[in-house]
PDB file of N, CA and C in Angstrom:
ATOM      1  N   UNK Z 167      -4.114  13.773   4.615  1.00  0.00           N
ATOM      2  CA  UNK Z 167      -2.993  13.049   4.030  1.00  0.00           C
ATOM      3  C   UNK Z 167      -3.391  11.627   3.669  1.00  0.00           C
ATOM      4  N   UNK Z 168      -2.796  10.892   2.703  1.00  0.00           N
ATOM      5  CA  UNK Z 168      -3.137   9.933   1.941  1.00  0.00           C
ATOM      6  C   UNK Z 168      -2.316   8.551   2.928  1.00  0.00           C
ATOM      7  N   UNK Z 169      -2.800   7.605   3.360  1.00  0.00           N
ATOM      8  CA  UNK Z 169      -2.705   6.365   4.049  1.00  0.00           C
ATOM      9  C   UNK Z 169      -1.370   5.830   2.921  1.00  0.00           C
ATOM     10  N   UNK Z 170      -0.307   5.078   3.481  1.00  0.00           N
ATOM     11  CA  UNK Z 170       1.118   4.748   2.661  1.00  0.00           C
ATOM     12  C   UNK Z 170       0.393   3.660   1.923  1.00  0.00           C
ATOM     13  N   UNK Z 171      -0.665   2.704   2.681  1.00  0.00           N
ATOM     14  CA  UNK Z 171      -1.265   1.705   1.741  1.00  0.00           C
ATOM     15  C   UNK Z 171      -2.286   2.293   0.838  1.00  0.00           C
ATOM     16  N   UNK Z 172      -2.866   3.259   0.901  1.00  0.00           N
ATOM     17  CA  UNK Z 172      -3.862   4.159  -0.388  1.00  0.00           C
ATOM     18  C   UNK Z 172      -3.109   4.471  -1.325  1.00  0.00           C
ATOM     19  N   UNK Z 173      -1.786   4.960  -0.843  1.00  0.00           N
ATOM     20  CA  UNK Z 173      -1.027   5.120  -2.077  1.00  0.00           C
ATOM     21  C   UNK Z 173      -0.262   3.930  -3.197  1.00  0.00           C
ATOM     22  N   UNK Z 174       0.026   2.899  -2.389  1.00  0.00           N
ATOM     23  CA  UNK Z 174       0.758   1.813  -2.824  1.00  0.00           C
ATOM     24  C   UNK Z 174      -0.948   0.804  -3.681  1.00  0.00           C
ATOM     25  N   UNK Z 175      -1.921   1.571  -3.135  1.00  0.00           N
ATOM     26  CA  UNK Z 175      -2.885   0.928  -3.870  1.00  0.00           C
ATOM     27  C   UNK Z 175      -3.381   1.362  -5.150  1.00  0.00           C
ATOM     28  N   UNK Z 176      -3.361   2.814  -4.999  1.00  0.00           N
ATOM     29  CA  UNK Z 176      -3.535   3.289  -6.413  1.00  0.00           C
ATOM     30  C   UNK Z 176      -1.815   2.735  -6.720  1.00  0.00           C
ATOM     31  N   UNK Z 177      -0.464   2.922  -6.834  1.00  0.00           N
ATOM     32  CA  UNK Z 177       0.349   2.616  -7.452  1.00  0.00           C
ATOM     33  C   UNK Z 177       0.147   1.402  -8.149  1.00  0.00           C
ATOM     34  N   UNK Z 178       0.062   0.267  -7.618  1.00  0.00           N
ATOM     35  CA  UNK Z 178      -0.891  -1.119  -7.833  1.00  0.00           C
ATOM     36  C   UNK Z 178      -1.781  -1.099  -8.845  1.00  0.00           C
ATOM     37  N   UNK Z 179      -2.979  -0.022  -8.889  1.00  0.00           N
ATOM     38  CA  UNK Z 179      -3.808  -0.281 -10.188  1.00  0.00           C
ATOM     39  C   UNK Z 179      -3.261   0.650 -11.053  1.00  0.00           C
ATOM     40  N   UNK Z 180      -1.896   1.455 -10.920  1.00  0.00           N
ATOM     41  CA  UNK Z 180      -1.640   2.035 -12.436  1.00  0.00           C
ATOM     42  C   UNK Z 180      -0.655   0.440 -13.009  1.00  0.00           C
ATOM     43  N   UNK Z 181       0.086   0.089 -11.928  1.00  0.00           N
ATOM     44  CA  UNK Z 181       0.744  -1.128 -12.750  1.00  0.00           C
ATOM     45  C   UNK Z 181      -0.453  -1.934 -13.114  1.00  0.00           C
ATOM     46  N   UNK Z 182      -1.536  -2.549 -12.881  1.00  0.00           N
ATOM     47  CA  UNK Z 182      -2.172  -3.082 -13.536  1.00  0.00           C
ATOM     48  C   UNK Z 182      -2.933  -2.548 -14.620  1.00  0.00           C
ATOM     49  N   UNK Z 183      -3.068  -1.099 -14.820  1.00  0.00           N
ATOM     50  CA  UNK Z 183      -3.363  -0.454 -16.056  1.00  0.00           C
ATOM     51  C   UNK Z 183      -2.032  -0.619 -17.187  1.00  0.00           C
ATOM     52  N   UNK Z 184      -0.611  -0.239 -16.500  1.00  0.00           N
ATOM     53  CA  UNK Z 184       0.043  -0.548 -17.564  1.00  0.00           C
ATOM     54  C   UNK Z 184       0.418  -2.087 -18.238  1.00  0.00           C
ATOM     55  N   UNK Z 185      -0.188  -2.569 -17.425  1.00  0.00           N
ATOM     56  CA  UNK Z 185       0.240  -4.223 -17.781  1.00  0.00           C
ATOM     57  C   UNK Z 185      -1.195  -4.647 -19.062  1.00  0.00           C
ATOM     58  N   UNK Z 186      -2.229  -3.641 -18.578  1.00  0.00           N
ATOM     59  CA  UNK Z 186      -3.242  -4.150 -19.612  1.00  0.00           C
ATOM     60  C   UNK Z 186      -3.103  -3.043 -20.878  1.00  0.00           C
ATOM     61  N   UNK Z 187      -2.105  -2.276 -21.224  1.00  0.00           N
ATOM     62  CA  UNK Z 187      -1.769  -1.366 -22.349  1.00  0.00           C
ATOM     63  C   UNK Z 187      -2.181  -0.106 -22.105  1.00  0.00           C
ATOM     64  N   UNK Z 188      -3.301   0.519 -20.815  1.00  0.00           N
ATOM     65  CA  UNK Z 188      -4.040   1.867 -20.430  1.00  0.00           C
ATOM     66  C   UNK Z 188      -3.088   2.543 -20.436  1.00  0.00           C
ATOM     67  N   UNK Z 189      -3.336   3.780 -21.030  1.00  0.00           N
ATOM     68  CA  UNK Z 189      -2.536   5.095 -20.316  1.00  0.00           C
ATOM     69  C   UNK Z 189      -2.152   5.497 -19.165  1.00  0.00           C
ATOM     70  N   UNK Z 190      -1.173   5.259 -18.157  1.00  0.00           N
ATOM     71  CA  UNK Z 190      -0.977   5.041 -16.808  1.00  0.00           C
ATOM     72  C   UNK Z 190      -1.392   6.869 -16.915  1.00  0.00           C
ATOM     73  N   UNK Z 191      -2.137   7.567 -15.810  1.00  0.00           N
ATOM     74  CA  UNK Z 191      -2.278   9.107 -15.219  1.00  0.00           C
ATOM     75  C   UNK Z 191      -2.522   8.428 -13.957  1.00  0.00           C
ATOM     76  N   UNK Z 192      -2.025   9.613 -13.367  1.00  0.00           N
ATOM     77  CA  UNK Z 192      -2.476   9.613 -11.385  1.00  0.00           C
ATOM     78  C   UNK Z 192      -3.694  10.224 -11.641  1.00  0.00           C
ATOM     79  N   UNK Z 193      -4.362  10.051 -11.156  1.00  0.00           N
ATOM     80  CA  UNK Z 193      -6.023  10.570 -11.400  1.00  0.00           C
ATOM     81  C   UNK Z 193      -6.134  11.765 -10.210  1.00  0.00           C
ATOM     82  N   UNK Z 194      -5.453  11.417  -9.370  1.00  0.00           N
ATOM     83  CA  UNK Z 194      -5.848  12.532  -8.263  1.00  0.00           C
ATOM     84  C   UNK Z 194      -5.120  13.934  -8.947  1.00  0.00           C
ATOM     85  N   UNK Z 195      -3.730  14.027  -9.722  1.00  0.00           N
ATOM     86  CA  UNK Z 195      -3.025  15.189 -10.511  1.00  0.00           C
ATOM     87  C   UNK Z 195      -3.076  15.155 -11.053  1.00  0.00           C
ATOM     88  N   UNK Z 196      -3.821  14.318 -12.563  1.00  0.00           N
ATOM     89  CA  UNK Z 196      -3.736  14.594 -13.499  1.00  0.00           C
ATOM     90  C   UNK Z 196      -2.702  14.646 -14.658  1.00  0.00           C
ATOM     91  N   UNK Z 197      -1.821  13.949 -13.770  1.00  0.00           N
ATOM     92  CA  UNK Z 197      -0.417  13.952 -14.047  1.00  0.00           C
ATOM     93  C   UNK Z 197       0.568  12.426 -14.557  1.00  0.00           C
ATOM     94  N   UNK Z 198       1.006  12.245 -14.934  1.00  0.00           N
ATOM     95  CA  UNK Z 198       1.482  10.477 -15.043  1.00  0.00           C
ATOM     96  C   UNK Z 198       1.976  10.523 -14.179  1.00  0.00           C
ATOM     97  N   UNK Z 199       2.732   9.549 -13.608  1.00  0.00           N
ATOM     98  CA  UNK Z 199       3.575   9.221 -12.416  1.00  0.00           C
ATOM     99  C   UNK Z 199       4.524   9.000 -13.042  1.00  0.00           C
ATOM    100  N   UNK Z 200       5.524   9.364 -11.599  1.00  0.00           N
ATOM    101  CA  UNK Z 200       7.025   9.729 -11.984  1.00  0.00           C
ATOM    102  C   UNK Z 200       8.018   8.182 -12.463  1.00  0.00           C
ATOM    103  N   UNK Z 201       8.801   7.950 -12.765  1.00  0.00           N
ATOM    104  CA  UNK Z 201       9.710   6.640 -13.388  1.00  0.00           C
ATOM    105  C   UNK Z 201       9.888   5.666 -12.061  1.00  0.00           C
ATOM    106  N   UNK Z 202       9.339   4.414 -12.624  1.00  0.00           N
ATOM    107  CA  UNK Z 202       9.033   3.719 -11.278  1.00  0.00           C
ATOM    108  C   UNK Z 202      11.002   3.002 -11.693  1.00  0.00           C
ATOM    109  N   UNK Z 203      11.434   2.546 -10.765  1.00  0.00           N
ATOM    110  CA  UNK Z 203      12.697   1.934 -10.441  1.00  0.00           C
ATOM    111  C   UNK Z 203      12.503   0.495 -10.523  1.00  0.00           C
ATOM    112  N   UNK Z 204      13.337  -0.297 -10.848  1.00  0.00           N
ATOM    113  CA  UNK Z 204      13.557  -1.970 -10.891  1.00  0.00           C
ATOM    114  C   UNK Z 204      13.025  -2.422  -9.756  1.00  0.00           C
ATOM    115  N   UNK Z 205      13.752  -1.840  -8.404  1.00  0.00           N
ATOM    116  CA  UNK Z 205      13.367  -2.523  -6.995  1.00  0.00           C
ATOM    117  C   UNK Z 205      12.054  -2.402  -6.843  1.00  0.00           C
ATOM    118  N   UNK Z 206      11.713  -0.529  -7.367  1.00  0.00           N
ATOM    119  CA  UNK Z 206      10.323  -0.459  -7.275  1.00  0.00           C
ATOM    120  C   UNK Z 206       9.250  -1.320  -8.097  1.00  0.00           C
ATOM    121  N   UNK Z 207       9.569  -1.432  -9.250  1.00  0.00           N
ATOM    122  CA  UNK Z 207       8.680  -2.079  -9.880  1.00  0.00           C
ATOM    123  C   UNK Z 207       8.323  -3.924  -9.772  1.00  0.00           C
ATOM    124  N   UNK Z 208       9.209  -4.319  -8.815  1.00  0.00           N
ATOM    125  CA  UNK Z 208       9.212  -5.497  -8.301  1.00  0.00           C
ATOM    126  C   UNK Z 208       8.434  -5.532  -6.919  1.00  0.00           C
ATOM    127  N   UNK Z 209       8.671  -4.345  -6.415  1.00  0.00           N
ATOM    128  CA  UNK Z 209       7.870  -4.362  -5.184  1.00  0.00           C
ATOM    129  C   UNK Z 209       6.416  -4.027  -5.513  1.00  0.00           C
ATOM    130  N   UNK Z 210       6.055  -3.513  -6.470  1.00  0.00           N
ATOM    131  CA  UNK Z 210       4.556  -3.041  -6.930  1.00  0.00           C
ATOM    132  C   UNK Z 210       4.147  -4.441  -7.229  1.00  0.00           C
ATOM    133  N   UNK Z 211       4.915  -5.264  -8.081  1.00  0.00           N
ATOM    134  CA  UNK Z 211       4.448  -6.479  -8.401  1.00  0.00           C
ATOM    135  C   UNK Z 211       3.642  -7.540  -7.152  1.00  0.00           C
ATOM    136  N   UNK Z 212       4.546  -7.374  -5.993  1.00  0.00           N
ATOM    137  CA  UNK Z 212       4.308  -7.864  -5.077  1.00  0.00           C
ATOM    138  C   UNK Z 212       2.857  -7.268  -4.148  1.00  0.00           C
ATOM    139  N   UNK Z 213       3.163  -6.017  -4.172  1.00  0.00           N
ATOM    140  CA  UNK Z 213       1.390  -5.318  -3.978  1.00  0.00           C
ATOM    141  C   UNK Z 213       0.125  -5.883  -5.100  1.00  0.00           C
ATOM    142  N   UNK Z 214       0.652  -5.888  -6.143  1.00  0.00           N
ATOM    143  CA  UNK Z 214       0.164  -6.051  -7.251  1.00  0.00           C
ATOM    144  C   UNK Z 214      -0.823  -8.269  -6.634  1.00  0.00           C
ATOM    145  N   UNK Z 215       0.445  -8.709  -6.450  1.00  0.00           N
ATOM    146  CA  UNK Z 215      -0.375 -10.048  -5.982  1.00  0.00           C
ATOM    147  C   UNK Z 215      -1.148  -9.755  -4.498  1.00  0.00           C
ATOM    148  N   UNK Z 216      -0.767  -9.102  -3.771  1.00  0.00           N
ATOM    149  CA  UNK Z 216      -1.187  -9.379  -2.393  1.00  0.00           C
ATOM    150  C   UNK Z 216      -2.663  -8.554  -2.813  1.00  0.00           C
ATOM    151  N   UNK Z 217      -2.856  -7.622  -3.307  1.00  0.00           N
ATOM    152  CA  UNK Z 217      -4.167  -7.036  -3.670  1.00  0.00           C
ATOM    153  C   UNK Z 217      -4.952  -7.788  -4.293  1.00  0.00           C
ATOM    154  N   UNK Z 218      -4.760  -8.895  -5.218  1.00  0.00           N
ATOM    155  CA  UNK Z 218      -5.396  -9.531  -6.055  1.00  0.00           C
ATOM    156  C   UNK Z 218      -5.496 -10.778  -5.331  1.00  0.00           C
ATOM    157  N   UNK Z 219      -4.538 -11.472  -4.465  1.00  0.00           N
ATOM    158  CA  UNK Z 219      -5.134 -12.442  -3.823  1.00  0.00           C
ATOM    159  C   UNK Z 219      -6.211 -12.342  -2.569  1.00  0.00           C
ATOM    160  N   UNK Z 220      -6.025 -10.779  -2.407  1.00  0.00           N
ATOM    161  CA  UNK Z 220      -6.911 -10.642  -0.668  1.00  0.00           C
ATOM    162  C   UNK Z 220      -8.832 -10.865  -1.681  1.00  0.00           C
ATOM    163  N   UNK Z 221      -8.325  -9.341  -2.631  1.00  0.00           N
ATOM    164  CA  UNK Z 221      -9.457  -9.698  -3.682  1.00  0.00           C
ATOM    165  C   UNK Z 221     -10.318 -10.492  -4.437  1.00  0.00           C
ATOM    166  N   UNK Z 222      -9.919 -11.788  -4.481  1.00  0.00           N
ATOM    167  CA  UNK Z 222     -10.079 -12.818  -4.685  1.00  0.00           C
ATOM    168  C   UNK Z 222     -10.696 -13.376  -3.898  1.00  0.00           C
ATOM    169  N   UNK Z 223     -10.607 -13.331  -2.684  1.00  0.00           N
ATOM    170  CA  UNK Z 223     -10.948 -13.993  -1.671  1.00  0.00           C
ATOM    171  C   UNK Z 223     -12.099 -13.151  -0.903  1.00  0.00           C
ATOM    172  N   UNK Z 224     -12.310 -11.909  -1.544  1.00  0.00           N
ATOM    173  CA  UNK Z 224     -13.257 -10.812  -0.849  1.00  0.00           C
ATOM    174  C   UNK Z 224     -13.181 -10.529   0.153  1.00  0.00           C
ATOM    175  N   UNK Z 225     -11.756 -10.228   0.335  1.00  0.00           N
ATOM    176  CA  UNK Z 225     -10.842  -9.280   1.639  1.00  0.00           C
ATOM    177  C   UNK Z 225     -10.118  -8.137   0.973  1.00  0.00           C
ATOM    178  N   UNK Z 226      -9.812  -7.035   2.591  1.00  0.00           N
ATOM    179  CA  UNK Z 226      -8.933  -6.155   2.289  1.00  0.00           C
ATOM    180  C   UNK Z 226      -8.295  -6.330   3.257  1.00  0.00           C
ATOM    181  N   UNK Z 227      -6.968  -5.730   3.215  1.00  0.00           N
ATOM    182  CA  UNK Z 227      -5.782  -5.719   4.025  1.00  0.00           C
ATOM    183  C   UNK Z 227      -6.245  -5.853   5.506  1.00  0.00           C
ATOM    184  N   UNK Z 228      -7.144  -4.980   5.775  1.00  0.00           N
ATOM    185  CA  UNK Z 228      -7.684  -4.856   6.856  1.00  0.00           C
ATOM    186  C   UNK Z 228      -8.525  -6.220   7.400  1.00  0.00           C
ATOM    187  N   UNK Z 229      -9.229  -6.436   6.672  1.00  0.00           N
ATOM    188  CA  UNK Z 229      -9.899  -7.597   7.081  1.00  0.00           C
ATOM    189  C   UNK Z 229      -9.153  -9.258   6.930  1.00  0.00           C
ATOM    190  N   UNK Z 230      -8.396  -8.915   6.387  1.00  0.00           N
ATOM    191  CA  UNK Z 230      -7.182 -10.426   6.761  1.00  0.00           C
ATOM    192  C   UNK Z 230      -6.338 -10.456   7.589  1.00  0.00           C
ATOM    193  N   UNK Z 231      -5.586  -8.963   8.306  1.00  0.00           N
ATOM    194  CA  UNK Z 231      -5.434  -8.613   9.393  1.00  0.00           C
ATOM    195  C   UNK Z 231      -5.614  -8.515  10.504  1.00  0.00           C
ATOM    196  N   UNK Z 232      -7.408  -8.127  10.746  1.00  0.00           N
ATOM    197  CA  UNK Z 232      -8.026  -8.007  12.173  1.00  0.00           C
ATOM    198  C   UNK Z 232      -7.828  -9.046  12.961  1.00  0.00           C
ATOM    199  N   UNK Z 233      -7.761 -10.574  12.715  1.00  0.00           N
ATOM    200  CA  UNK Z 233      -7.530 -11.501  13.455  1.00  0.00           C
ATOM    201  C   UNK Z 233      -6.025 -11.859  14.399  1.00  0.00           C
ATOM    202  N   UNK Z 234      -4.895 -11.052  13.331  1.00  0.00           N
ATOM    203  CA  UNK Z 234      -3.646 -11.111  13.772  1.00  0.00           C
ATOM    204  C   UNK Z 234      -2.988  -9.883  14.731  1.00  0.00           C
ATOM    205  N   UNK Z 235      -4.070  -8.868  14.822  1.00  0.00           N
ATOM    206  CA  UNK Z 235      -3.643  -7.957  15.515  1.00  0.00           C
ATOM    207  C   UNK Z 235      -4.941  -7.934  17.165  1.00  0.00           C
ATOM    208  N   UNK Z 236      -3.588  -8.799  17.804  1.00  0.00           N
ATOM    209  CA  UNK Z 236      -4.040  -9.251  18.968  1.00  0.00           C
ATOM    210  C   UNK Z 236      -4.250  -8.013  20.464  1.00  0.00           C
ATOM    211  N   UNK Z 237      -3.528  -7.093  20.099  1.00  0.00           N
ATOM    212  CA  UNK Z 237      -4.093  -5.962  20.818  1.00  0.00           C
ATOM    213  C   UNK Z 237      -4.096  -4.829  20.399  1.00  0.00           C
ATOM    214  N   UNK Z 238      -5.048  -4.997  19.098  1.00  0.00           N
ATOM    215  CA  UNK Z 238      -6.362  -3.948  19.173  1.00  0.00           C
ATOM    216  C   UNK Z 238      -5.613  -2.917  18.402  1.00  0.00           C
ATOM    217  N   UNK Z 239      -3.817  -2.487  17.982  1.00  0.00           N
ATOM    218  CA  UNK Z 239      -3.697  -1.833  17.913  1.00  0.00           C
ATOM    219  C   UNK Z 239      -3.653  -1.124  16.118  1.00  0.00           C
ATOM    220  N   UNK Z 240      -4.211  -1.960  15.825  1.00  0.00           N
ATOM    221  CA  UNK Z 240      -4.813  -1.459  14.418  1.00  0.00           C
ATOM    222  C   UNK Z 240      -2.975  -1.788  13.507  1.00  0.00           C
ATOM    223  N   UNK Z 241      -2.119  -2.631  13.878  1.00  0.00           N
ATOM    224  CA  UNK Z 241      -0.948  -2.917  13.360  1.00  0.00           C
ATOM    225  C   UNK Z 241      -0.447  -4.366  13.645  1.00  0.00           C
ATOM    226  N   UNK Z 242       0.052  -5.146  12.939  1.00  0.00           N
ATOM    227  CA  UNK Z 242       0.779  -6.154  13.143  1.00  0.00           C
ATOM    228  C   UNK Z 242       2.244  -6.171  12.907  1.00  0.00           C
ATOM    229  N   UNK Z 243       2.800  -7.408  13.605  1.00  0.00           N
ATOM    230  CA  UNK Z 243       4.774  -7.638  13.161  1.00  0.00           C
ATOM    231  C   UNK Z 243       4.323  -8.852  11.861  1.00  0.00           C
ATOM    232  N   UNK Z 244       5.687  -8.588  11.829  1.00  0.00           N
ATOM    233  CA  UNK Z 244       6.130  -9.215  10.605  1.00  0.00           C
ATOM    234  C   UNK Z 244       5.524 -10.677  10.490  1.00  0.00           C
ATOM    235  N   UNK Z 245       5.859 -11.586  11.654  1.00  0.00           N
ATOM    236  CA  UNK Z 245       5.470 -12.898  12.032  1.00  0.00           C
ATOM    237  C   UNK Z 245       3.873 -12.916  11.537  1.00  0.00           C
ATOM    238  N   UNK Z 246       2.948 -12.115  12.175  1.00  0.00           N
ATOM    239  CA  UNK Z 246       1.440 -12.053  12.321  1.00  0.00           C
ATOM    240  C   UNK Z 246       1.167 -12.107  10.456  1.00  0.00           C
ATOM    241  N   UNK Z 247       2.212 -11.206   9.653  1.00  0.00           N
ATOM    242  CA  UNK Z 247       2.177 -10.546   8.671  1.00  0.00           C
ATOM    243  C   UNK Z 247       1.958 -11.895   7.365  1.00  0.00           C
ATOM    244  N   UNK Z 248       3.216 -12.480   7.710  1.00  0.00           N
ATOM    245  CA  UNK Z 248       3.765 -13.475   7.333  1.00  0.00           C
ATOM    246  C   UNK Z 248       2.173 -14.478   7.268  1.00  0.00           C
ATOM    247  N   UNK Z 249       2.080 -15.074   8.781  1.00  0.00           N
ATOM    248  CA  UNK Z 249       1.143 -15.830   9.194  1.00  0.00           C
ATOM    249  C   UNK Z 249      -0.228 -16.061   7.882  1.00  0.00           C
ATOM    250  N   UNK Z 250      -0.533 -14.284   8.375  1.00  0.00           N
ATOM    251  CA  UNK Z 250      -1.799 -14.413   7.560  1.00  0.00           C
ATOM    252  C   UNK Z 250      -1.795 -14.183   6.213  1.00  0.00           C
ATOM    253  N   UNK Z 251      -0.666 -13.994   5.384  1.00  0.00           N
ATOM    254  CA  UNK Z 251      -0.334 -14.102   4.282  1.00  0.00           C
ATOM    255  C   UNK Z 251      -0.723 -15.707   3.978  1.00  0.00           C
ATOM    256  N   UNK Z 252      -0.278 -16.843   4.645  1.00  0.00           N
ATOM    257  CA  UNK Z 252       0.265 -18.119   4.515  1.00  0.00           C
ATOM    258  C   UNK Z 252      -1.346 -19.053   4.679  1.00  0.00           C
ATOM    259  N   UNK Z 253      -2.326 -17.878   6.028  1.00  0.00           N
ATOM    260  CA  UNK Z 253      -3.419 -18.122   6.224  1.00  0.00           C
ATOM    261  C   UNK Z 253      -4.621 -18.108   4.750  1.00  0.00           C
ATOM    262  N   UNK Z 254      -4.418 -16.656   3.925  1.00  0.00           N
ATOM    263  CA  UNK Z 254      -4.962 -16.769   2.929  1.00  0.00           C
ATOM    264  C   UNK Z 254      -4.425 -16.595   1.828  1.00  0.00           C
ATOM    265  N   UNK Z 255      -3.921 -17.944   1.519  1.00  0.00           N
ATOM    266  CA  UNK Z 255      -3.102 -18.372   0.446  1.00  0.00           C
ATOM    267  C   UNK Z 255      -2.561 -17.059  -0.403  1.00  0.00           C
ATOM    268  N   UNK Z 256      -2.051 -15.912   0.005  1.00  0.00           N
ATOM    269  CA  UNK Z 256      -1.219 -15.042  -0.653  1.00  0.00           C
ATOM    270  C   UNK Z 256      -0.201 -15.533  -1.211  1.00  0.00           C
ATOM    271  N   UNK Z 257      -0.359 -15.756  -2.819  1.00  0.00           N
ATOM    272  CA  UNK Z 257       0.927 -16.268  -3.491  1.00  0.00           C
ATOM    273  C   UNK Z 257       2.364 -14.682  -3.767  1.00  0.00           C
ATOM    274  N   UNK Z 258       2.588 -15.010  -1.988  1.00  0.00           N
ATOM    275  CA  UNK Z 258       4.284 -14.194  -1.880  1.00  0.00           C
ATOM    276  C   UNK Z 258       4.759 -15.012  -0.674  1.00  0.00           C
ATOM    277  N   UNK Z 259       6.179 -14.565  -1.035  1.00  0.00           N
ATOM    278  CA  UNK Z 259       7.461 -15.374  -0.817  1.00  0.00           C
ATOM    279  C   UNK Z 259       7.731 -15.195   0.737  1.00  0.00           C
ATOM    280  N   UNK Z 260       8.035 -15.469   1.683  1.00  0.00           N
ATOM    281  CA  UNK Z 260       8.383 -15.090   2.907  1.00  0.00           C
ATOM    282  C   UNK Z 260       9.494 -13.755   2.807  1.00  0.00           C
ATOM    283  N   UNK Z 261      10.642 -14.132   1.617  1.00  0.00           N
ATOM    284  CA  UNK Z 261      11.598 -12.563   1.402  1.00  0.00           C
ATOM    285  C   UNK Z 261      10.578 -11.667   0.833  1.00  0.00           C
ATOM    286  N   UNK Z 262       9.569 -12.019   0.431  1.00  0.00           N
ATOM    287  CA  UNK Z 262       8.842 -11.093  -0.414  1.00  0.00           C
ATOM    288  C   UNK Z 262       7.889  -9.864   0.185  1.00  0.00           C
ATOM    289  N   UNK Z 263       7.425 -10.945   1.437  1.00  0.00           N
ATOM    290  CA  UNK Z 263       6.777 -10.221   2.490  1.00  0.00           C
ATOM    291  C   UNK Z 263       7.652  -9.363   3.559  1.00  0.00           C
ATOM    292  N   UNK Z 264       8.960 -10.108   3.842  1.00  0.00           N
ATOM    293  CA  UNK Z 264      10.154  -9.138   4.993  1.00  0.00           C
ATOM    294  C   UNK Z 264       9.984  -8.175   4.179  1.00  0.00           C
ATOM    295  N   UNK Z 265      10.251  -7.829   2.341  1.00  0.00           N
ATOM    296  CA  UNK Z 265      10.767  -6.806   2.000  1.00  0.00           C
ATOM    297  C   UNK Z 265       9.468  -5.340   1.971  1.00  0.00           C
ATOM    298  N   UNK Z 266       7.980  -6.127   1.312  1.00  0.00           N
ATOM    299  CA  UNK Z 266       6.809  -5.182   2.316  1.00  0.00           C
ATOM    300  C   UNK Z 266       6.650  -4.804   2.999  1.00  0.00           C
ATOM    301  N   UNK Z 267       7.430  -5.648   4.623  1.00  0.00           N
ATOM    302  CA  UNK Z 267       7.128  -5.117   5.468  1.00  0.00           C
ATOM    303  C   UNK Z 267       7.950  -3.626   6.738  1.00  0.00           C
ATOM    304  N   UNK Z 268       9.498  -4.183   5.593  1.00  0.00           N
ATOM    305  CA  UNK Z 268      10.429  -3.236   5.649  1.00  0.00           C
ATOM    306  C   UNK Z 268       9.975  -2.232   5.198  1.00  0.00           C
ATOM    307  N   UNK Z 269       9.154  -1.867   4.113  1.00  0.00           N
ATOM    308  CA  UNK Z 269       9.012  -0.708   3.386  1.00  0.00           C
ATOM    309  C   UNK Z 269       7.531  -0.203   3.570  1.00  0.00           C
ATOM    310  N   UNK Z 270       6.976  -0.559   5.102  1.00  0.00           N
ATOM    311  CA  UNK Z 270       6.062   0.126   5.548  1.00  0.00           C
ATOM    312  C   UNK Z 270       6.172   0.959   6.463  1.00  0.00           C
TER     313      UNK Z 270
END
């Protein structure tokens, strides 16, 4: 089974395919993806920066994380979330991040 952040990551580079004019397909079906929603497509936006700022910086989720997850358990709260967002200059909003972190 596919990790909720593998998926929200490929979702992420079809919005950045459609933002650069590409033919959005799911590559794994072969298939386009189904009609993304307003809320949704605001929340991709927000994956959309947090991927590109970790990237930037030559991090992944994981590795801007490891420091905030203080026991070991491969997860952080919201606070830690927040933190290291703020730690490497992730340009998102504090509502921006509650609403990521609600929808993990």
């Amino acid at each position: 089974p596919q990790s909720p952040m593998a998926g929200a990551h490929m979702q992420a580079g079809l919005l950045q395919a459609s933002l650069a004019g590409q033919p959005q397909t799911d590559l794994s079906k072969g298939q386009p993806p189904p009609p993304v929603s307003k809320d949704e497509l605001s929340m991709l936006a927000c994956l959309h920066r947090l991927d590109t700022g970790l990237a930037s910086r030559g991090l992944t989720i994981a590795s801007a994380l490891v420091l905030y997850d203080k026991d070991m358990e491969r997860a952080v709260g919201l606070d830690q979330l927040v933190a290291a967002c703020g730690q490497h200059s992730i340009p998102l909003s504090r509502p921006e991040i509650e609403t990521l972190f609600a929808r993990l």
